[in-house]
């Protein structure tokens, strides 16, 4: 599974990422910002790419017993409200003057509400806006 994750990170993931997203990532890194990838995808597939780009990662984890994967998630899957909960758990939000969030799924409104600069599919999002209709 680890080898499959490394292949995915090297061969598939780069082709899925939008150019504008990579530009924003580079912009944040050039400023010295803390950057955390928060995803419902399995960490085993994203971790190699995040390590390569010096990014923190919060994602869905798989349970294992005696060195074997059980097929179940370890804890809650990192989607919807769980994404925001995980961010609040690992980040003292009040310590940051400005928090940016970039999402592309309508299920991520909880994550957007944590940010001073919330972005949904490349457009500034307003808290009163219905993400599903954007």
Coordinates of C-alpha atoms in Angstrom, one line a residue:
X1 CA 0.0 0.0 0.0
X2 CA 2.9 2.4 0.8
X3 CA 4.4 1.7 -2.7
X4 CA 1.0 2.4 -4.3
X5 CA 0.8 5.7 -2.4
X6 CA 4.2 6.7 -3.6
X7 CA 3.4 5.8 -7.2
X8 CA 0.1 7.8 -6.9
X9 CA 1.9 10.8 -5.4
X10 CA 4.6 10.7 -8.1
X11 CA 2.6 9.8 -11.2
X12 CA -1.1 10.7 -10.8
X13 CA -1.4 13.5 -8.3
X14 CA 0.7 16.1 -10.2
X15 CA -1.7 15.8 -13.1
X16 CA -4.7 16.4 -11.0
X17 CA -3.6 19.6 -9.4
X18 CA -4.7 22.9 -10.9
X19 CA -2.0 25.4 -11.9
X20 CA -3.6 28.2 -10.0
X21 CA -3.6 26.0 -6.8
X22 CA 0.1 25.4 -7.2
X23 CA 0.7 29.1 -7.8
X24 CA -1.1 29.9 -4.5
X25 CA 0.8 27.2 -2.7
X26 CA 4.1 28.7 -3.9
X27 CA 3.0 32.1 -2.9
X28 CA 2.2 31.0 0.6
X29 CA 5.4 29.1 0.9
X30 CA 7.4 32.1 -0.3
X31 CA 5.8 34.2 2.5
X32 CA 6.8 31.6 5.1
X33 CA 3.1 30.7 5.8
X34 CA 2.2 27.4 7.5
X35 CA 0.5 25.3 4.9
X36 CA -1.7 22.3 5.8
X37 CA -3.3 20.1 3.2
X38 CA -6.7 19.0 4.6
X39 CA -8.2 16.2 2.6
X40 CA -10.7 13.3 2.8
X41 CA -8.3 11.3 0.7
X42 CA -6.2 8.7 2.4
X43 CA -3.0 10.1 3.9
X44 CA -1.0 7.1 2.6
X45 CA -1.6 8.5 -1.0
X46 CA -1.0 12.1 -0.2
X47 CA 1.9 11.9 2.3
X48 CA 4.7 11.4 -0.2
X49 CA 3.7 14.4 -2.2
X50 CA 3.2 16.5 1.0
X51 CA 6.7 15.6 2.2
X52 CA 8.2 16.5 -1.2
X53 CA 6.6 19.9 -1.0
X54 CA 7.2 20.4 2.8
X55 CA 3.5 20.5 3.6
X56 CA 1.6 19.3 6.7
X57 CA -1.2 16.9 6.1
X58 CA -4.5 16.1 7.7
X59 CA -6.3 13.3 5.9
X60 CA -8.1 10.1 6.3
X61 CA -6.1 7.3 7.9
X62 CA -6.4 3.5 7.7
X63 CA -6.5 1.2 10.7
X64 CA -4.0 -1.6 10.9
X65 CA -3.6 -4.6 13.2
X66 CA -0.4 -6.6 13.4
X67 CA 1.0 -4.7 10.4
X68 CA -2.0 -5.4 8.2
X69 CA -4.6 -3.0 7.0
X70 CA -8.1 -3.8 8.3
X71 CA -10.0 -1.9 5.6
X72 CA -11.5 0.5 8.2
X73 CA -10.7 4.1 8.9
X74 CA -8.6 4.9 11.9
X75 CA -10.9 7.5 13.5
X76 CA -13.4 9.5 11.5
X77 CA -12.9 10.0 7.8
X78 CA -11.5 13.5 7.2
X79 CA -14.6 15.0 5.5
X80 CA -17.1 17.7 6.1
X81 CA -17.2 18.9 9.7
X82 CA -14.3 16.5 10.6
X83 CA -11.9 18.6 8.5
X84 CA -12.7 21.7 10.6
X85 CA -12.5 19.7 13.8
X86 CA -9.0 18.3 12.9
X87 CA -7.8 21.8 12.0
X88 CA -9.0 23.2 15.3
X89 CA -7.4 20.3 17.1
X90 CA -3.9 20.9 15.7
X91 CA -3.9 24.6 15.1
X92 CA -4.3 27.4 17.6
X93 CA -6.4 29.5 15.2
X94 CA -6.3 32.6 17.4
X95 CA -2.5 32.7 17.0
X96 CA -2.9 33.6 13.3
X97 CA -3.6 37.0 12.0
X98 CA -5.0 35.7 8.7
X99 CA -6.1 32.2 7.8
X100 CA -6.6 31.3 4.1
X101 CA -8.7 28.3 3.0
X102 CA -9.0 26.9 -0.5
X103 CA -11.6 24.3 -1.2
X104 CA -13.2 22.7 -4.2
X105 CA -16.0 20.6 -2.8
X106 CA -19.4 21.8 -1.6
X107 CA -19.0 19.7 1.6
X108 CA -16.2 22.0 2.9
X109 CA -18.2 24.9 4.2
X110 CA -17.1 24.1 7.8
X111 CA -13.5 24.6 6.7
X112 CA -14.3 27.8 4.9
X113 CA -15.9 29.2 8.1
X114 CA -12.6 28.9 9.9
X115 CA -10.8 31.2 7.5
X116 CA -10.5 35.0 7.2
X117 CA -9.8 34.4 3.5
X118 CA -12.1 31.6 2.3
X119 CA -11.9 30.6 -1.4
X120 CA -14.2 28.1 -3.1
X121 CA -13.2 27.0 -6.6
X122 CA -11.1 30.0 -7.2
X123 CA -13.6 32.6 -6.0
X124 CA -13.9 34.5 -2.7
X125 CA -16.6 32.9 -0.6
X126 CA -19.0 34.8 1.6
X127 CA -20.3 33.1 4.8
X128 CA -23.9 33.8 3.8
X129 CA -23.3 32.1 0.4
X130 CA -24.6 28.5 -0.3
X131 CA -21.5 26.6 -1.4
X132 CA -23.6 24.0 -3.2
X133 CA -25.0 26.6 -5.6
X134 CA -21.7 28.3 -6.4

